[in-house]
mmCIF file of C-alpha atoms in Angstrom:
data_model
loop_
_atom_site.group_PDB
_atom_site.id
_atom_site.type_symbol
_atom_site.label_atom_id
_atom_site.label_comp_id
_atom_site.label_asym_id
_atom_site.label_seq_id
_atom_site.Cartn_x
_atom_site.Cartn_y
_atom_site.Cartn_z
ATOM 1 C CA MET A 29 -3.264 -28.549 -22.413
ATOM 2 C CA ARG A 30 -3.154 -25.063 -21.269
ATOM 3 C CA PRO A 31 -3.428 -22.472 -23.507
ATOM 4 C CA PRO A 32 0.149 -20.376 -23.898
ATOM 5 C CA ILE A 33 0.376 -17.127 -20.957
ATOM 6 C CA ASP A 34 1.052 -14.147 -23.629
ATOM 7 C CA ASP A 35 3.998 -12.024 -23.705
ATOM 8 C CA ASP A 36 2.780 -9.212 -22.095
ATOM 9 C CA LEU A 37 2.068 -11.303 -19.238
ATOM 10 C CA LEU A 38 4.948 -12.234 -18.349
ATOM 11 C CA THR A 39 6.875 -9.038 -19.021
ATOM 12 C CA THR A 40 3.974 -7.504 -16.822
ATOM 13 C CA ARG A 41 5.073 -10.489 -14.309
ATOM 14 C CA LEU A 42 8.942 -9.937 -14.344
ATOM 15 C CA GLN A 43 8.482 -5.810 -14.129
ATOM 16 C CA ARG A 44 6.693 -6.525 -11.152
ATOM 17 C CA LEU A 45 9.104 -8.695 -9.432
ATOM 18 C CA VAL A 46 11.957 -6.808 -9.953
ATOM 19 C CA ILE A 47 10.037 -3.269 -8.774
ATOM 20 C CA GLY A 48 8.718 -4.925 -5.945
ATOM 21 C CA VAL A 49 12.743 -6.224 -5.622
ATOM 22 C CA VAL A 50 14.048 -3.273 -6.141
ATOM 23 C CA LEU A 51 11.819 -1.212 -3.360
ATOM 24 C CA ILE A 52 11.985 -3.198 -0.724
ATOM 25 C CA ALA A 53 15.958 -3.588 -1.010
ATOM 26 C CA ALA A 54 15.772 0.390 -0.963
ATOM 27 C CA THR A 55 13.782 0.464 2.456
ATOM 28 C CA VAL A 56 17.065 -2.099 4.038
ATOM 29 C CA GLY A 57 19.207 0.619 2.251
ATOM 30 C CA LEU A 58 17.392 3.595 3.731
ATOM 31 C CA GLY A 59 17.521 1.779 7.054
ATOM 32 C CA ILE A 60 21.034 1.071 6.919
ATOM 33 C CA LEU A 61 21.484 4.731 5.884
ATOM 34 C CA ILE A 62 19.899 5.405 8.956
ATOM 35 C CA ALA A 63 21.309 3.606 11.380
ATOM 36 C CA LEU A 64 24.723 4.723 10.269
ATOM 37 C CA GLU A 65 23.608 8.739 10.527
ATOM 38 C CA ALA A 66 21.664 8.636 13.856
ATOM 39 C CA ASP A 67 21.414 12.561 13.651
ATOM 40 C CA VAL A 68 19.505 12.918 10.578
ATOM 41 C CA ASP A 69 18.854 16.388 9.782
ATOM 42 C CA VAL A 70 15.707 16.814 8.088
ATOM 43 C CA ASP A 71 13.806 13.813 10.228
ATOM 44 C CA ASP A 72 14.720 16.092 13.663
ATOM 45 C CA TRP A 73 13.195 19.408 11.196
ATOM 46 C CA TRP A 74 9.959 18.028 9.762
ATOM 47 C CA ASN A 75 9.550 16.521 13.270
ATOM 48 C CA GLY A 76 9.408 19.906 14.537
ATOM 49 C CA PHE A 77 7.473 21.530 11.015
ATOM 50 C CA VAL A 78 4.618 19.522 11.577
ATOM 51 C CA SER A 79 3.512 20.588 15.046
ATOM 52 C CA THR A 80 3.010 23.812 13.172
ATOM 53 C CA PHE A 81 -0.119 21.888 12.165
ATOM 54 C CA ALA A 82 -1.983 21.069 15.659
ATOM 55 C CA PHE A 83 -5.109 21.587 14.010
ATOM 56 C CA LEU A 84 -4.977 18.626 12.630
ATOM 57 C CA GLN A 85 -4.686 16.580 15.029
ATOM 58 C CA PRO A 86 -8.110 14.943 15.088
ATOM 59 C CA PHE A 87 -7.493 13.682 11.639
ATOM 60 C CA SER A 88 -4.189 12.384 12.166
ATOM 61 C CA LEU A 89 -5.825 10.542 15.367
ATOM 62 C CA ALA A 90 -8.522 8.908 12.729
ATOM 63 C CA LEU A 91 -6.275 7.949 10.564
ATOM 64 C CA ASN A 92 -3.989 6.276 13.734
ATOM 65 C CA PHE A 93 -6.795 3.998 13.663
ATOM 66 C CA LEU A 94 -7.515 3.181 10.330
ATOM 67 C CA GLY A 95 -4.158 2.413 9.426
ATOM 68 C CA GLY A 96 -3.093 0.227 12.225
ATOM 69 C CA GLY A 97 -4.054 -2.944 15.270
ATOM 70 C CA TRP A 98 -7.347 -5.135 14.473
ATOM 71 C CA PHE A 99 -9.060 -3.029 12.076
ATOM 72 C CA ALA A 100 -6.077 -2.818 9.176
ATOM 73 C CA THR A 101 -4.881 -6.003 9.755
ATOM 74 C CA PHE A 102 -8.970 -8.525 9.643
ATOM 75 C CA VAL A 103 -11.107 -5.306 9.157
ATOM 76 C CA VAL A 104 -9.330 -3.864 5.844
ATOM 77 C CA PRO A 105 -7.759 -6.724 4.073
ATOM 78 C CA LEU A 106 -10.696 -9.449 4.896
ATOM 79 C CA GLY A 107 -13.248 -6.479 3.442
ATOM 80 C CA GLY A 108 -11.056 -5.959 0.291
ATOM 81 C CA ALA A 109 -11.477 -9.603 0.008
ATOM 82 C CA ALA A 110 -14.947 -9.610 0.330
ATOM 83 C CA VAL A 111 -15.546 -7.205 -1.654
ATOM 84 C CA MET A 112 -13.643 -9.007 -4.570
ATOM 85 C CA LEU A 113 -15.654 -11.878 -4.222
ATOM 86 C CA ALA A 114 -19.102 -10.175 -4.692
ATOM 87 C CA LEU A 115 -17.453 -9.188 -8.171
ATOM 88 C CA ARG A 116 -16.904 -12.668 -8.682
ATOM 89 C CA ARG A 117 -13.242 -12.200 -9.103
ATOM 90 C CA PRO A 118 -12.066 -14.951 -6.109
ATOM 91 C CA TRP A 119 -8.228 -14.749 -7.380
ATOM 92 C CA GLY A 120 -8.227 -10.616 -6.735
ATOM 93 C CA ALA A 121 -9.996 -12.006 -3.330
ATOM 94 C CA VAL A 122 -6.569 -14.343 -2.888
ATOM 95 C CA PHE A 123 -4.501 -12.123 -3.889
ATOM 96 C CA VAL A 124 -5.955 -9.073 -1.586
ATOM 97 C CA LEU A 125 -4.878 -11.002 1.222
ATOM 98 C CA ALA A 126 -1.804 -12.137 0.017
ATOM 99 C CA ALA A 127 -0.959 -8.927 -0.355
ATOM 100 C CA SER A 128 -1.946 -7.758 3.003
ATOM 101 C CA ALA A 129 -0.055 -10.375 4.377
ATOM 102 C CA GLY A 130 3.349 -9.620 2.458
ATOM 103 C CA SER A 131 3.142 -6.494 3.472
ATOM 104 C CA ALA A 132 2.866 -7.096 7.388
ATOM 105 C CA LEU A 133 5.835 -9.696 7.594
ATOM 106 C CA VAL A 134 7.940 -7.330 5.482
ATOM 107 C CA VAL A 135 7.831 -4.541 7.535
ATOM 108 C CA GLN A 136 8.396 -6.011 10.462
ATOM 109 C CA VAL A 137 11.225 -8.189 9.342
ATOM 110 C CA ILE A 138 12.296 -4.859 8.797
ATOM 111 C CA LYS A 139 11.353 -2.951 11.971
ATOM 112 C CA GLY A 140 13.248 -6.100 13.676
ATOM 113 C CA MET A 141 16.246 -5.354 12.016
ATOM 114 C CA PHE A 142 16.667 -1.766 12.738
ATOM 115 C CA GLY A 143 14.619 -1.093 16.177
ATOM 116 C CA ARG A 144 14.318 2.670 15.637
ATOM 117 C CA ALA A 145 13.473 4.648 18.210
ATOM 118 C CA ARG A 146 10.888 6.919 18.016
ATOM 119 C CA PRO A 147 10.076 9.706 18.440
ATOM 120 C CA GLU A 148 10.299 10.626 22.230
ATOM 121 C CA ASP A 149 7.421 13.501 21.724
ATOM 122 C CA MET A 150 4.965 10.056 20.663
ATOM 123 C CA ILE A 151 1.471 11.217 21.510
ATOM 124 C CA VAL A 152 0.555 7.626 20.838
ATOM 125 C CA VAL A 153 0.567 3.772 21.620
ATOM 126 C CA SER A 154 3.015 2.689 19.532
ATOM 127 C CA ASP A 155 4.915 -0.636 19.094
ATOM 128 C CA HIS A 156 8.562 -0.983 19.329
ATOM 129 C CA GLY A 157 10.677 0.139 15.518
ATOM 130 C CA SER A 158 10.457 3.087 14.057
ATOM 131 C CA PHE A 159 11.138 2.437 10.648
ATOM 132 C CA PRO A 160 9.772 1.835 8.244
ATOM 133 C CA SER A 161 6.358 3.314 8.983
ATOM 134 C CA GLY A 162 4.153 0.360 9.545
ATOM 135 C CA HIS A 163 1.011 2.394 8.735
ATOM 136 C CA THR A 164 2.153 3.605 5.583
ATOM 137 C CA ALA A 165 3.343 0.165 4.610
ATOM 138 C CA ASN A 166 -0.485 -0.354 4.817
ATOM 139 C CA ALA A 167 -1.181 2.501 2.837
ATOM 140 C CA ALA A 168 0.600 2.338 0.701
ATOM 141 C CA THR A 169 -0.361 -1.793 0.085
ATOM 142 C CA ILE A 170 -3.686 -0.686 -0.091
ATOM 143 C CA ALA A 171 -3.195 2.030 -2.600
ATOM 144 C CA ALA A 172 -0.697 -0.606 -4.990
ATOM 145 C CA ILE A 173 -3.346 -3.491 -4.639
ATOM 146 C CA ALA A 174 -5.911 -1.220 -5.593
ATOM 147 C CA VAL A 175 -4.216 -0.246 -8.643
ATOM 148 C CA VAL A 176 -3.041 -3.616 -10.272
ATOM 149 C CA LEU A 177 -6.610 -4.901 -9.539
ATOM 150 C CA PHE A 178 -8.666 -1.677 -11.028
ATOM 151 C CA PRO A 179 -5.627 0.105 -13.077
ATOM 152 C CA ARG A 180 -7.094 3.421 -13.818
ATOM 153 C CA ILE A 181 -5.537 6.865 -13.456
ATOM 154 C CA TRP A 182 -8.466 7.632 -10.917
ATOM 155 C CA VAL A 183 -7.591 4.925 -8.864
ATOM 156 C CA ALA A 184 -3.683 6.243 -8.722
ATOM 157 C CA VAL A 185 -4.439 9.527 -7.711
ATOM 158 C CA ILE A 186 -6.860 8.264 -4.546
ATOM 159 C CA GLY A 187 -3.806 6.077 -4.142
ATOM 160 C CA ALA A 188 -1.402 8.407 -3.722
ATOM 161 C CA ALA A 189 -3.584 10.869 -1.903
ATOM 162 C CA TRP A 190 -4.327 7.875 0.940
ATOM 163 C CA ILE A 191 -0.590 7.361 1.419
ATOM 164 C CA PHE A 192 0.303 10.758 1.828
ATOM 165 C CA ALA A 193 -2.401 11.647 4.953
ATOM 166 C CA MET A 194 -1.343 8.408 6.290
ATOM 167 C CA ALA A 195 2.702 9.367 5.826
ATOM 168 C CA PHE A 196 1.904 13.320 7.131
ATOM 169 C CA SER A 197 -0.359 11.837 9.739
ATOM 170 C CA ARG A 198 2.089 9.496 10.994
ATOM 171 C CA THR A 199 4.910 11.989 11.710
ATOM 172 C CA GLN A 200 1.875 14.732 13.194
ATOM 173 C CA VAL A 201 1.251 12.783 15.852
ATOM 174 C CA HIS A 202 4.664 12.216 16.204
ATOM 175 C CA ALA A 203 4.653 8.609 15.947
ATOM 176 C CA HIS A 204 7.288 7.974 12.927
ATOM 177 C CA TRP A 205 10.150 10.616 11.444
ATOM 178 C CA LEU A 206 9.148 11.377 7.961
ATOM 179 C CA SER A 207 11.437 8.658 7.027
ATOM 180 C CA ASP A 208 10.032 6.311 8.685
ATOM 181 C CA THR A 209 7.405 6.942 5.999
ATOM 182 C CA VAL A 210 9.615 7.135 3.266
ATOM 183 C CA GLY A 211 10.446 3.995 3.748
ATOM 184 C CA GLY A 212 6.618 2.231 5.011
ATOM 185 C CA THR A 213 5.743 3.869 1.129
ATOM 186 C CA SER A 214 8.700 1.700 -0.347
ATOM 187 C CA ALA A 215 8.751 -1.462 1.503
ATOM 188 C CA GLY A 216 4.353 -1.233 1.057
ATOM 189 C CA ILE A 217 4.174 -0.992 -2.434
ATOM 190 C CA GLY A 218 7.314 -3.666 -2.755
ATOM 191 C CA ALA A 219 5.854 -6.145 -1.308
ATOM 192 C CA ALA A 220 2.829 -5.947 -2.916
ATOM 193 C CA LEU A 221 3.765 -5.733 -6.476
ATOM 194 C CA VAL A 222 6.005 -8.748 -5.516
ATOM 195 C CA VAL A 223 2.447 -10.358 -4.267
ATOM 196 C CA ALA A 224 1.590 -9.459 -7.352
ATOM 197 C CA GLY A 225 3.991 -10.728 -9.705
ATOM 198 C CA ALA A 226 2.880 -14.414 -8.244
ATOM 199 C CA PHE A 227 -0.327 -13.782 -9.002
ATOM 200 C CA THR A 228 -0.190 -11.675 -12.348
ATOM 201 C CA VAL A 229 -1.720 -14.133 -14.811
ATOM 202 C CA VAL A 230 -4.329 -15.538 -12.966
ATOM 203 C CA LEU A 231 -5.537 -11.595 -11.939
ATOM 204 C CA GLU A 232 -5.023 -10.342 -16.013
ATOM 205 C CA GLN A 233 -7.535 -13.387 -16.870
ATOM 206 C CA GLU A 234 -9.125 -13.096 -14.095
ATOM 207 C CA ARG A 235 -9.846 -9.169 -15.294
ATOM 208 C CA ALA A 236 -10.235 -10.074 -18.581
ATOM 209 C CA ARG A 237 -13.326 -12.362 -18.186
ATOM 210 C CA ALA A 238 -14.702 -10.174 -15.836
ATOM 211 C CA ASP A 239 -14.239 -6.337 -18.125
ATOM 212 C CA ALA A 240 -15.729 -9.566 -21.090
ATOM 213 C CA GLY A 241 -18.766 -10.133 -18.589
ATOM 214 C CA GLY A 242 -19.519 -7.179 -18.011
ATOM 215 C CA ARG A 243 -19.360 -5.743 -21.599
ATOM 216 C CA ARG A 244 -21.765 -8.613 -22.728
ATOM 217 C CA VAL A 245 -24.244 -7.674 -20.026
ATOM 218 C CA GLY A 246 -24.818 -4.069 -21.313
ATOM 219 C CA ALA A 247 -24.953 -4.538 -25.252
ATOM 220 C CA PRO A 248 -28.509 -5.014 -25.660
ATOM 221 C CA ALA A 249 -28.653 -1.467 -24.578
ATOM 222 C CA ALA A 250 -27.582 -0.907 -27.340
ATOM 223 C CA PRO A 251 -29.553 -1.560 -30.303
ATOM 224 C CA ALA A 252 -32.040 0.664 -28.278
ATOM 225 C CA ALA A 253 -30.066 3.535 -27.742
ATOM 226 C CA ARG A 254 -29.611 4.024 -31.046
ATOM 227 C CA GLN A 255 -33.345 3.927 -31.865
ATOM 228 C CA ALA A 256 -33.968 6.565 -29.350
#
């Protein structure tokens, strides 16, 4: 007979599911607003404003490669899964792959719903459908995965910086409007949280075992330290 699931885990699971669904719904809502108002002033303003940062174009082009295509689709999730397996957290590896796939599915479905045109001055090659930004969604999903697996403030800070850098780079190369990156952020985090909700119990139990194992490994060093 399985032991009862802790109430805190059930609460965490519900919170992740609800927040994730709300964020995905908010992405769809933003897409509807954009579709109803074809001329989004802030998007036009930002598209011109980022042109003043032409010196950052090499950086943006690098992120164009890292955040999309075969690298983001295969190398990043498989690499993340490999890291979790190396840490002896197989459920973490499954979560990385499931969240990455779920995010890609959500983004493609929403892209198909709206089929928004990209900026005419785009300087990179990309597929059809500007809203939401797939690169930004990928970055947001990676950040959310990292925070779920390693809940530390510094992980969240680095994750937020990664999302911002990717979002800026997508507008800097004129592959997306500013609102596309907002939608990508909410879609990516939302999809990751929905999957995290489904995996919450096994992930938290696995992380607790890993933390306990780490403490046991370090325990023998404590008496020696006190003697010194």
